[in-house]
Amino acid sequence: MSGAVALPKHSARLSSLTVLTALTALFVLLAVIGGFRGYSPVPFWDMWKGYVSFLDQAGTGDWSAWWAQHNEHRIVLARLFFWADLNWFGGAGWFLIIVNYLLVGLGATLFWRILRDLAVPPERTAARYVLGLFITAWLFFWSQNENLTWGFQSQFILAQLVPLAALYTLYRSLSDTRQGVFALACVFGVASAGAMANGVLALPLMTMYLMLMGQSRTRIGLLGALSALTLALYFHNYSSPAGHGSLSTALRQQPLDLMRYVLLYLGGPFNFMLRSMGVGKGAAQLAGLFFLASSAWFAARALRAPRQAPMALALLFFIAYIVGTAVGTAGGRLIFGLDQALSNRYTTPALMAWAALVVLYAPFILSRRGAPQRIVWGVLAAVLTLMLPFQLQALHSRTDELFERSVGALAIEMRIKDKVEISHVYLDVDVIAISELASEHQRSVFGMYPFQGARAQLGRTFAPRALPACQVFLDSAVVVAGDVRFLRVAGWLFEPTAQSAPHVVRFLDADGKSVGYALGGETRDDVATAVGKAARHAGYRGYLAATQAGNSVTVRGEGPAGPFCQSQVNVPMVAYAYSPMTPTARLSSVGVGAILPGNTWLGGDYDKSVLPGMAVYGSFIHSDADVGSISLRLTRGDKLFYRSGPVARSQSLEIEGGAFPRLALPVAKDWVLLDFSGATLPQGSFTIKLTDEGKGWGEWSAIAISKQ
């Protein structure tokens, strides 16, 4: 492809341009498909405070909510989109995703406009078109997928796009005598501060640009005054976010790591291109060095005669803005480690900065002929080739991830403090309080099927229905560690005649009263193998009143049109609650003295964990094929840590006394704390027996208890 562009024949050039146009369209199309595949109406992470809570405040007429800090940022521009999403589009979030893609498209359009301003001979317009296509594909690189598919991230794109627009418009104002052009540049400069915190750099950099361009004192003074006023307003009543580092501290204590962080930040896109080859970090740092060296070389040339290179200098000030952003980010985030510089979201500013560098190289590229030109096109083609495998990751299914987010939203709607599920959408269960007003007024996801009214429907009596029988299994029922009123239940349901899997699974007691609610749609390849492909998403997960443990309940499969099948299931007795937690001897009330004779868990977990003050006993001695059991003497209220392989088909728990059947142990890829505090457990001491009978891959179990 690259060599063909350099051939003198018009038909060969046209063919190469067609291929490159198609490849660019493919990059954009893949990114858009990734947006569709990653869409969920469920607010995610920062959206609960920055989007849901903001809308609650703004809805009450609290204008201060628009200017309030989000971490160190004042995200006024993004909040305009949040408001529109709720008030015009029902808070479904898809509008915000579209905005993200449109903003990236505007960035590509702006770079095309900048390229068009280059003085290029007529015979070189095709070459300029090649650069425009490359930049477009580059700006839609999937490395920034977090900023594309997360509705909250428009500010991350705006924080680069608006300052670039400000500097470009300021450049245009040098030759356009209309005051409106300069006024528009000022508007963009002020608006930059409403994108993210780094936006406050835009106006001071614009002021310096005008000074180098020898502009009038009036214009320089006006931009200087706007800079001072914007900075004063931004930092009025500003409070530094807790838990972040500082640039001064990083410069004093970790100067080399600070520089490495900046290099990784600037070279981040190359990490995603090459990390599958094992050289991603090294490539990112080398790319960062090349970027800084090239920028310094262009800056030295432009500063020798700044008024003769107004466009180049405007782009260099934009690059300085991105480099300043990288340094500021390093100062605040270095305490989280160097790898944090390679976060997906940080590749958006890096991609924009590299696009500006390509434009700076454009006059050199467009003046080449023959072999030098073929080398340049070969380099660009190689970059796109290296980008393509990662771009194809946009096609990967995110069904399981999105299902987990939905269950997290269900827990929030039902006011169930289930940290296990809520952790898929937010840091902690305090999100329930944050979202209470939105849930009450059925805003955002709480006004949509199948979440709407899930909590209110508990306790409601449903009339008997004559419905076909379901194939239904209740695979697990575990007490929710943060809310003993509920069991977290999981299983699968399928109606074989109509080949239907549920959107909702409803649990009814003997009187027809709703005692539980779960969401369907979880991927179950095992069910698909046993029942048929139509049952691949027949899995469900949700909540059931803990009072139903040991009872028989009616399970109804429902879709948007209503219930379509029902059957009876027996709810097992429940012995323990569990929650993810890092093992510490202090949290385990069980010691090695509780182990009874006959223990055959003489190994550990797969990772051979060594935990301070703790002993690890596991079935993994030589391989996953090892089996065995361990028995312990406990009393009600005891706690111990448990971990298993990623596959759990033959891991079980037995409790003496006869009230409990043999119970399945949970899948716990990381350590969880098992809490044996259930009211149905025997008074006094009792024996538990944990057994691993699985001989297949990923089938092992382990416990961690105190050495005391």
XYZ file of C-alpha atoms in Angstrom:
708
model
C 0.000 0.000 0.000
C 2.654 2.492 1.056
C 4.914 1.917 -1.936
C 2.048 2.287 -4.392
C 1.292 5.811 -3.219
C 4.715 6.941 -4.389
C 4.353 5.525 -7.920
C 3.968 8.142 -10.631
C 0.973 6.468 -12.249
C -2.315 8.151 -11.422
C -4.222 4.863 -11.299
C -1.740 3.372 -8.801
C -2.034 6.442 -6.567
C -5.804 6.300 -6.774
C -5.822 2.609 -5.873
C -3.555 3.204 -2.867
C -5.681 6.098 -1.667
C -8.767 3.907 -1.970
C -7.138 1.221 0.160
C -6.013 3.768 2.755
C -9.463 5.364 2.831
C -11.015 1.941 3.388
C -8.503 1.177 6.148
C -9.258 4.466 7.894
C -12.979 3.775 7.609
C -12.320 0.330 9.128
C -10.547 1.900 12.115
C -13.459 4.263 12.702
C -16.035 1.501 12.164
C -14.296 -0.822 14.624
C -14.224 1.935 17.224
C -17.951 2.554 16.716
C -18.729 -1.168 16.980
C -16.772 -1.204 20.235
C -19.019 1.579 21.481
C -22.108 -0.472 20.695
C -20.662 -3.581 22.342
C -19.599 -1.666 25.435
C -22.822 0.270 25.964
C -24.649 -0.044 29.256
C -27.195 2.363 30.755
C -25.756 1.636 34.214
C -23.700 4.551 35.583
C -20.143 3.462 36.246
C -17.642 4.506 38.908
C -17.246 8.336 38.936
C -20.649 8.722 37.266
C -22.456 8.017 40.545
C -21.091 11.168 42.150
C -20.209 13.228 39.103
C -23.329 12.453 37.042
C -26.185 10.997 39.135
C -25.518 13.081 42.252
C -24.873 16.213 40.167
C -28.216 15.808 38.420
C -29.939 15.462 41.791
C -28.367 18.717 42.981
C -28.928 20.618 39.752
C -32.528 19.415 39.668
C -33.203 21.216 42.957
C -31.970 24.518 41.514
C -28.556 24.370 43.211
C -26.471 26.303 40.689
C -23.265 25.731 42.668
C -23.373 22.108 41.509
C -22.300 23.218 38.033
C -19.043 24.754 39.328
C -18.360 22.275 42.126
C -15.116 20.303 42.000
C -14.958 16.743 40.777
C -11.619 15.640 42.226
C -9.344 18.489 41.068
C -11.514 19.362 38.065
C -14.446 21.679 37.367
C -16.162 19.751 34.573
C -18.679 22.398 33.523
C -18.683 21.476 29.826
C -19.251 17.769 30.487
C -22.064 18.637 32.890
C -23.894 20.354 30.046
C -23.965 17.006 28.268
C -24.988 15.209 31.497
C -27.924 17.590 31.913
C -28.992 17.081 28.292
C -28.735 13.306 28.649
C -31.110 13.240 31.613
C -33.572 15.891 30.495
C -33.734 15.083 26.786
C -32.804 11.405 26.554
C -34.037 9.913 29.819
C -30.600 9.392 31.324
C -30.003 6.278 29.213
C -26.368 7.251 28.611
C -26.250 6.456 24.884
C -26.311 10.179 24.065
C -23.118 10.637 26.097
C -21.389 7.848 24.156
C -22.391 9.478 20.858
C -20.995 12.784 22.138
C -17.636 11.118 22.857
C -17.370 9.847 19.295
C -18.499 13.165 17.832
C -15.860 15.011 19.855
C -13.127 12.702 18.548
C -14.531 13.272 15.059
C -14.365 17.037 15.611
C -10.741 16.641 16.625
C -9.996 14.799 13.381
C -11.875 17.472 11.423
C -9.859 20.221 13.101
C -6.582 18.529 12.161
C -7.820 18.198 8.560
C -8.489 21.950 8.634
C -4.986 22.621 9.973
C -3.497 20.426 7.238
C -5.525 22.318 4.656
C -3.873 25.561 5.795
C -0.476 24.202 4.786
C 0.832 25.637 1.529
C 1.019 22.571 -0.710
C 1.628 22.407 -4.486
C -1.390 21.019 -6.387
C 0.429 17.795 -7.241
C 0.947 17.092 -3.512
C -2.697 17.265 -2.417
C -2.987 13.476 -2.554
C -0.067 13.201 -0.136
C -1.758 15.658 2.202
C -4.894 13.517 1.958
C -2.820 10.504 3.056
C -1.698 12.382 6.173
C -5.273 13.369 6.950
C -6.426 9.771 6.686
C -3.578 8.571 8.900
C -4.391 11.158 11.575
C -8.079 10.184 11.483
C -7.315 6.496 11.996
C -4.796 7.445 14.690
C -7.305 9.561 16.639
C -9.827 6.692 16.697
C -7.265 4.229 18.084
C -8.950 1.787 20.490
C -6.280 2.350 23.148
C -8.531 5.136 24.466
C -11.600 2.861 24.620
C -12.364 3.952 28.186
C -12.881 7.524 26.981
C -14.992 6.396 24.033
C -17.323 3.915 25.723
C -17.727 5.520 29.150
C -20.334 8.266 29.136
C -18.545 10.210 31.865
C -15.363 10.780 29.858
C -16.324 13.572 27.468
C -14.221 15.962 29.571
C -11.093 13.951 28.775
C -11.624 14.607 25.072
C -12.777 18.189 25.595
C -9.680 18.963 27.663
C -7.561 18.474 24.530
C -9.992 19.531 21.815
C -11.005 22.926 23.243
C -7.439 24.209 23.869
C -6.443 23.043 20.375
C -9.424 24.926 18.948
C -8.440 27.977 21.025
C -4.859 28.010 19.744
C -5.885 27.343 16.149
C -8.501 30.103 16.229
C -5.924 32.445 17.771
C -3.554 31.579 14.913
C -6.327 32.372 12.421
C -6.941 35.710 14.131
C -3.423 36.841 13.173
C -4.402 37.115 9.519
C -8.150 37.632 9.927
C -8.803 41.210 10.995
C -12.365 40.485 12.115
C -12.626 40.883 15.882
C -15.045 37.982 16.036
C -12.257 35.485 15.310
C -10.145 36.768 18.202
C -13.219 36.846 20.451
C -13.948 33.209 19.566
C -10.377 32.282 20.521
C -10.925 33.984 23.889
C -14.160 32.039 24.386
C -12.379 28.758 23.645
C -9.593 29.742 26.039
C -11.984 30.444 28.900
C -14.021 27.310 28.110
C -10.867 25.197 28.393
C -10.897 25.769 32.148
C -14.363 24.236 32.251
C -13.150 20.997 30.678
C -10.577 19.752 33.197
C -8.009 21.245 35.567
C -5.255 21.274 32.937
C -7.447 23.599 30.870
C -6.336 26.529 33.025
C -3.019 26.390 31.127
C -4.673 27.339 27.838
C -5.072 31.099 28.345
C -1.535 31.696 29.721
C -0.083 29.755 26.776
C -2.252 31.758 24.363
C -0.954 34.969 25.919
C 2.648 33.846 25.444
C 1.849 32.952 21.834
C 0.556 36.449 21.092
C 3.652 37.965 22.674
C 5.918 35.906 20.405
C 3.783 36.874 17.426
C 4.306 40.572 18.236
C 0.598 41.289 18.544
C -0.908 44.475 19.928
C -0.706 45.302 23.603
C -4.495 45.428 23.666
C -4.869 41.803 22.636
C -2.018 40.645 24.854
C -3.414 42.592 27.794
C -6.904 41.230 27.267
C -5.702 37.611 27.157
C -3.462 38.254 30.171
C -6.382 39.669 32.129
C -8.603 36.736 31.127
C -5.844 34.361 32.245
C -5.558 35.999 35.657
C -9.325 36.213 36.118
C -9.914 32.595 35.061
C -7.157 31.308 37.351
C -8.507 33.343 40.267
C -12.048 32.060 39.745
C -10.911 28.482 39.249
C -8.907 28.354 42.465
C -11.369 30.342 44.568
C -12.528 27.981 47.346
C -10.494 25.230 45.681
C -9.461 22.262 47.810
C -6.778 19.789 46.806
C -8.133 16.230 46.597
C -6.986 13.891 49.334
C -4.822 10.907 48.506
C -2.937 12.529 45.612
C 0.751 13.330 45.460
C 2.324 16.690 44.635
C 4.640 17.758 41.832
C 7.133 19.379 44.191
C 7.399 16.215 46.286
C 7.818 14.024 43.218
C 10.554 16.320 41.849
C 12.444 16.176 45.141
C 12.041 12.512 45.940
C 11.514 10.675 42.628
C 12.831 12.825 39.755
C 13.805 9.849 37.563
C 10.474 8.096 38.086
C 8.720 11.391 37.333
C 10.524 11.565 33.987
C 9.746 7.909 33.233
C 6.083 8.554 34.030
C 6.004 11.479 31.590
C 7.673 9.394 28.876
C 5.211 6.532 29.392
C 2.306 8.994 29.324
C 3.414 10.581 26.051
C 4.330 7.263 24.428
C 1.282 5.414 25.770
C -0.300 4.564 22.391
C 2.819 2.605 21.421
C 2.488 0.484 24.528
C -0.913 -0.709 23.311
C 0.444 -1.337 19.822
C 3.377 -3.439 20.971
C 2.602 -4.870 24.386
C 1.483 -8.199 22.894
C 5.105 -8.541 21.738
C 6.362 -7.927 25.266
C 8.015 -4.595 24.433
C 5.147 -2.205 25.120
C 6.643 -0.257 28.039
C 10.044 0.040 26.439
C 8.513 1.188 23.165
C 6.376 3.748 25.021
C 9.412 5.265 26.743
C 11.425 5.402 23.511
C 8.456 6.960 21.727
C 8.148 9.512 24.530
C 11.833 10.417 24.123
C 11.405 10.774 20.363
C 8.342 12.937 20.894
C 10.125 15.308 23.289
C 13.265 15.469 21.119
C 11.265 16.194 17.972
C 9.181 18.840 19.716
C 12.315 20.512 21.099
C 13.879 20.533 17.607
C 10.785 22.124 16.053
C 10.597 24.626 18.932
C 14.241 25.674 18.434
C 13.585 26.261 14.723
C 10.332 28.153 15.270
C 11.694 30.385 18.024
C 14.519 31.621 15.784
C 11.909 33.432 13.681
C 8.550 32.977 15.433
C 6.596 35.366 13.207
C 7.513 33.304 10.150
C 6.082 30.106 11.627
C 2.749 31.055 13.247
C 1.009 27.727 12.641
C 3.979 25.656 13.781
C 4.263 27.735 16.928
C 0.543 27.335 17.683
C 0.925 23.557 17.407
C 4.036 23.683 19.592
C 2.114 25.542 22.266
C -0.538 22.827 22.077
C 2.185 20.217 22.493
C 3.539 22.218 25.447
C 0.030 22.090 26.898
C -0.030 18.270 26.621
C 3.485 17.944 28.039
C 2.457 20.203 30.923
C -0.571 17.984 31.435
C 1.685 14.923 31.524
C 4.004 16.532 34.092
C 1.087 17.671 36.247
C -0.498 14.225 36.067
C 2.810 12.610 37.016
C 3.104 14.866 40.039
C -0.316 13.899 41.332
C -0.466 10.248 40.295
C 3.087 8.931 40.561
C 2.257 7.643 44.051
C 0.001 5.063 42.345
C 2.919 3.612 40.369
C 4.456 4.023 36.917
C 1.955 1.689 35.255
C -0.774 4.210 36.026
C 0.713 6.372 33.247
C -0.407 3.690 30.782
C -4.098 3.974 31.674
C -6.417 3.857 28.678
C -7.832 7.290 29.381
C -4.421 8.949 29.198
C -3.885 7.926 25.597
C -6.386 10.508 24.348
C -4.105 13.495 25.102
C -1.124 11.502 23.831
C -2.921 10.691 20.559
C -3.804 14.372 20.096
C -0.221 15.426 20.798
C 1.208 12.948 18.278
C -1.301 14.141 15.671
C 0.033 17.675 16.184
C 3.594 16.370 15.770
C 2.654 14.666 12.483
C 1.337 18.013 11.221
C 4.622 19.657 12.238
C 6.444 17.030 10.170
C 3.986 17.491 7.270
C 6.012 20.125 5.304
C 9.040 17.826 5.414
C 6.943 14.798 4.410
C 5.163 16.599 1.593
C 8.427 17.852 0.103
C 9.898 14.365 -0.262
C 10.079 12.539 -3.586
C 11.093 9.062 -4.665
C 12.718 6.750 -2.112
C 12.473 9.165 0.893
C 8.739 9.490 0.318
C 8.317 5.725 0.067
C 10.118 5.358 3.393
C 7.761 7.842 5.028
C 4.672 6.106 3.649
C 6.145 2.776 4.721
C 6.546 4.046 8.288
C 2.936 5.270 8.401
C 1.691 1.986 6.932
C 3.725 0.050 9.523
C 2.206 2.101 12.340
C -1.327 1.386 11.116
C -0.448 -2.303 10.736
C 0.768 -2.435 14.345
C -2.360 -0.610 15.517
C -4.799 -2.938 13.762
C -4.606 -5.987 16.108
C -5.441 -3.839 19.115
C -8.158 -2.047 17.135
C -9.750 -5.438 16.466
C -10.190 -5.875 20.209
C -13.164 -3.532 19.851
C -15.014 -6.585 18.520
C -14.552 -8.526 21.756
C -17.735 -9.314 23.652
C -18.260 -7.497 26.946
C -21.479 -9.322 27.787
C -20.273 -10.719 31.112
C -18.813 -7.393 32.251
C -22.023 -5.541 31.383
C -24.131 -8.203 33.108
C -22.124 -7.740 36.307
C -22.711 -3.998 36.111
C -26.439 -4.653 35.798
C -26.458 -6.837 38.919
C -24.557 -4.108 40.748
C -27.235 -1.598 39.724
C -29.926 -4.035 40.900
C -28.287 -4.209 44.337
C -28.288 -0.409 44.494
C -31.936 -0.183 43.439
C -32.955 -2.785 46.018
C -30.860 -1.028 48.726
C -28.864 -4.206 49.396
C -25.366 -3.519 50.709
C -23.729 -6.213 48.624
C -20.134 -5.116 48.199
C -19.403 -8.095 45.949
C -21.799 -6.972 43.213
C -21.694 -3.223 43.822
C -17.904 -3.317 43.376
C -18.528 -3.855 39.654
C -19.935 -0.324 39.381
C -18.563 1.614 42.354
C -15.917 1.583 45.036
C -18.180 0.983 48.031
C -21.756 0.485 49.192
C -22.113 4.170 50.106
C -23.269 4.544 46.501
C -26.689 3.456 47.794
C -26.984 6.716 49.729
C -25.553 8.703 46.804
C -28.206 7.341 44.437
C -31.165 7.309 46.825
C -32.849 10.387 45.382
C -32.357 9.194 41.786
C -33.830 5.805 42.708
C -36.779 7.376 44.486
C -37.609 9.553 41.474
C -36.755 6.756 39.008
C -34.127 8.751 37.166
C -31.343 7.377 34.997
C -31.130 3.557 35.085
C -33.687 3.407 37.914
C -36.416 4.475 35.512
C -35.667 1.691 33.020
C -36.699 -1.930 32.664
C -35.724 -4.231 34.331
C -34.505 -2.115 37.271
C -37.521 0.156 37.628
C -39.489 -0.632 40.764
C -37.532 -3.790 41.633
C -37.439 -2.882 45.325
C -41.050 -1.715 45.436
C -42.260 -5.022 43.975
C -40.906 -7.051 46.891
C -43.827 -8.088 49.096
C -46.376 -7.569 46.335
C -48.738 -10.502 45.741
C -48.925 -11.818 42.176
C -51.990 -13.696 40.961
C -51.569 -17.383 40.086
C -50.782 -17.999 36.416
C -51.003 -21.120 34.282
C -47.608 -21.032 32.590
C -45.404 -23.594 30.850
C -42.777 -25.252 33.002
C -39.240 -23.855 33.021
C -36.005 -25.711 33.173
C -34.617 -23.994 36.249
C -31.734 -24.572 38.627
C -30.637 -22.644 41.696
C -26.897 -23.207 41.723
C -25.974 -21.112 44.751
C -27.521 -19.129 47.561
C -25.249 -17.185 49.898
C -26.052 -14.702 52.645
C -25.089 -11.177 51.582
C -22.251 -10.204 53.910
C -23.440 -6.604 54.247
C -27.164 -7.342 54.472
C -28.297 -10.557 56.193
C -31.888 -9.951 55.028
C -30.994 -11.297 51.597
C -29.387 -14.222 49.860
C -27.375 -13.650 46.715
C -28.694 -16.301 44.344
C -27.425 -17.557 41.004
C -28.527 -20.245 38.585
C -30.115 -20.643 35.186
C -33.596 -20.750 33.688
C -34.799 -21.711 30.216
C -38.154 -22.376 28.589
C -37.454 -25.136 26.029
C -40.611 -24.927 23.906
C -40.280 -21.261 22.992
C -36.484 -21.409 23.408
C -36.671 -18.411 25.755
C -34.184 -17.155 28.335
C -35.356 -14.603 30.907
C -34.718 -10.907 31.305
C -36.043 -11.146 34.862
C -36.383 -14.050 37.284
C -39.000 -13.505 39.984
C -39.302 -15.581 43.149
C -42.736 -16.101 44.783
C -43.514 -17.747 48.098
C -46.409 -20.160 48.758
C -48.866 -17.248 48.949
C -47.737 -15.718 45.656
C -45.867 -12.894 47.374
C -42.714 -11.623 45.661
C -39.723 -12.577 47.799
C -36.895 -12.164 45.321
C -35.785 -10.592 42.060
C -32.932 -11.498 39.734
C -31.652 -10.476 36.318
C -31.245 -12.891 33.437
C -28.699 -12.752 30.653
C -25.555 -14.161 32.240
C -23.433 -16.241 29.886
C -23.575 -19.962 30.691
C -21.573 -21.984 28.197
C -22.139 -25.101 30.296
C -25.906 -24.701 29.907
C -25.539 -24.077 26.169
C -23.597 -27.323 25.878
C -26.190 -29.292 27.846
C -29.410 -27.680 26.589
C -28.669 -25.874 23.321
C -27.183 -22.661 21.944
C -30.368 -20.705 22.637
C -29.712 -21.198 26.361
C -26.260 -19.618 26.309
C -27.521 -16.540 28.151
C -29.961 -18.351 30.436
C -27.958 -17.589 33.590
C -29.430 -15.360 36.259
C -28.185 -13.595 39.378
C -29.996 -11.551 41.973
C -31.508 -11.581 45.445
C -33.922 -13.650 47.526
C -35.239 -12.988 51.034
C -33.102 -14.914 53.535
C -36.296 -16.117 55.257
C -36.824 -18.462 52.297
C -33.716 -20.571 53.064
C -34.866 -24.192 53.304
C -38.223 -23.465 51.614
C -39.676 -24.259 48.219
C -40.395 -21.191 46.053
C -41.966 -20.550 42.655
C -39.557 -19.205 40.065
C -40.982 -17.254 37.129
C -39.108 -16.410 33.972
C -40.144 -13.015 32.588
C -39.460 -10.900 29.539
C -40.518 -7.344 28.630
C -43.955 -8.734 27.647
C -44.437 -10.507 30.985
C -43.958 -13.986 32.494
C -43.531 -16.924 30.129
C -42.779 -19.923 32.393
C -42.560 -21.001 36.005
C -41.372 -23.918 38.145
C -40.622 -24.787 41.747
C -37.146 -24.892 43.286
C -35.924 -25.736 46.758
C -33.803 -23.058 48.399
C -30.891 -24.614 50.301
C -30.102 -23.846 53.891
C -27.395 -21.199 54.057
C -24.474 -21.471 56.435
C -22.177 -18.559 55.701
C -21.716 -15.155 54.142
C -18.639 -14.164 52.198
C -16.983 -10.996 50.997
C -13.752 -10.290 49.067
C -10.991 -9.257 51.447
C -7.207 -9.295 51.731
C -6.223 -12.012 54.234
C -4.878 -10.859 57.596
C -4.434 -12.902 60.763
C -6.394 -10.280 62.691
C -9.586 -10.953 60.712
C -9.459 -14.745 61.000
C -10.892 -16.017 64.292
C -9.947 -19.595 63.365
C -6.465 -20.902 64.213
C -4.515 -24.014 63.281
C -5.700 -25.636 66.518
C -9.174 -25.955 64.982
C -7.966 -28.490 62.370
C -9.181 -32.006 63.089
C -7.247 -35.235 62.389
C -7.382 -36.704 58.879
C -6.580 -33.491 56.999
C -5.510 -34.158 53.395
C -5.248 -30.522 52.284
C -1.483 -30.627 52.615
C -0.716 -28.169 49.826
C -1.735 -24.556 49.296
C -3.453 -22.406 46.727
C -2.265 -22.269 43.104
C -0.058 -19.234 43.840
C 1.569 -20.890 46.880
C 0.622 -17.812 48.911
C 2.697 -16.959 51.957
C 0.707 -14.722 54.314
C 2.221 -13.094 57.424
C 0.959 -14.706 60.597
C -1.240 -17.130 58.668
C -1.153 -20.766 57.591
C -2.477 -21.787 54.174
C -3.897 -25.275 53.635
C -5.056 -26.326 50.209
C -5.800 -29.205 47.897
C -3.201 -28.021 45.352
C -0.172 -30.191 46.177
C 1.232 -31.101 42.761
C -1.531 -30.052 40.328
C -5.221 -29.224 39.887
C -5.917 -32.963 39.829
C -5.186 -33.269 43.563
C -8.265 -33.874 45.730
C -8.957 -34.113 49.427
C -10.701 -32.552 52.404
C -10.071 -30.669 55.621
C -12.256 -30.610 58.759
C -12.309 -27.858 61.384
C -14.051 -27.307 64.690
C -15.818 -23.933 64.726
C -18.257 -21.927 66.810
C -20.958 -19.637 65.450
C -19.423 -16.290 64.472
C -16.060 -17.724 63.394
C -14.377 -16.382 60.253
C -11.733 -17.798 57.950
C -10.370 -17.046 54.505
C -11.133 -19.184 51.444
C -9.944 -19.266 47.863
C -10.628 -21.535 44.888
C -9.694 -22.034 41.278
C -11.653 -20.350 38.505
C -13.703 -23.538 38.020
C -15.900 -24.842 40.851
C -17.863 -27.990 40.050
C -16.776 -30.318 42.838
C -15.952 -28.077 45.804
C -18.341 -28.554 48.734
C -18.984 -27.822 52.401
C -20.588 -30.144 54.941
C -21.804 -29.126 58.402
C -22.512 -31.603 61.137
C -25.992 -31.858 62.619
C -28.162 -32.911 59.700
C -29.987 -29.573 59.200
C -27.793 -28.651 56.276
C -27.408 -30.579 53.033
C -24.044 -30.676 51.341
C -23.413 -27.101 50.151
C -21.496 -25.879 47.119
C -18.547 -23.631 47.869
C -18.291 -20.363 45.902
C -15.915 -19.586 43.065
C -13.344 -17.288 44.650
C -10.448 -16.437 42.334
C -9.177 -14.084 45.036
C -9.390 -14.550 48.781
C -12.791 -14.137 50.435
C -13.701 -14.067 54.109
C -16.191 -16.800 55.039
C -18.327 -15.683 57.974
C -20.084 -18.514 59.826
C -22.563 -16.333 61.728
C -25.859 -17.611 60.315
C -28.696 -17.942 62.814
C -29.462 -21.433 61.495
C -26.028 -22.755 62.508
C -25.819 -24.957 65.619
C -25.366 -23.319 69.002
C -21.951 -23.896 70.501
C -19.276 -25.715 68.532
C -19.766 -27.676 65.320
C -17.658 -29.323 62.640
C -17.307 -28.229 59.026
C -15.693 -30.271 56.272
C -14.420 -28.617 53.090
C -13.929 -31.016 50.200
C -12.329 -30.698 46.767
C -13.221 -33.604 44.469
C -12.391 -31.791 41.227
C -9.615 -33.230 39.098
C -9.923 -30.865 36.140
C -8.104 -27.658 35.256
C -8.787 -24.823 37.695
C -10.301 -27.088 40.340
C -8.546 -26.522 43.646
C -9.445 -24.949 46.992
C -7.553 -23.468 49.924
C -8.120 -21.839 53.294
C -6.017 -19.337 55.241
C -6.244 -19.294 59.039
C -4.288 -17.787 61.879
C -1.149 -19.574 63.071
C -2.192 -18.881 66.656
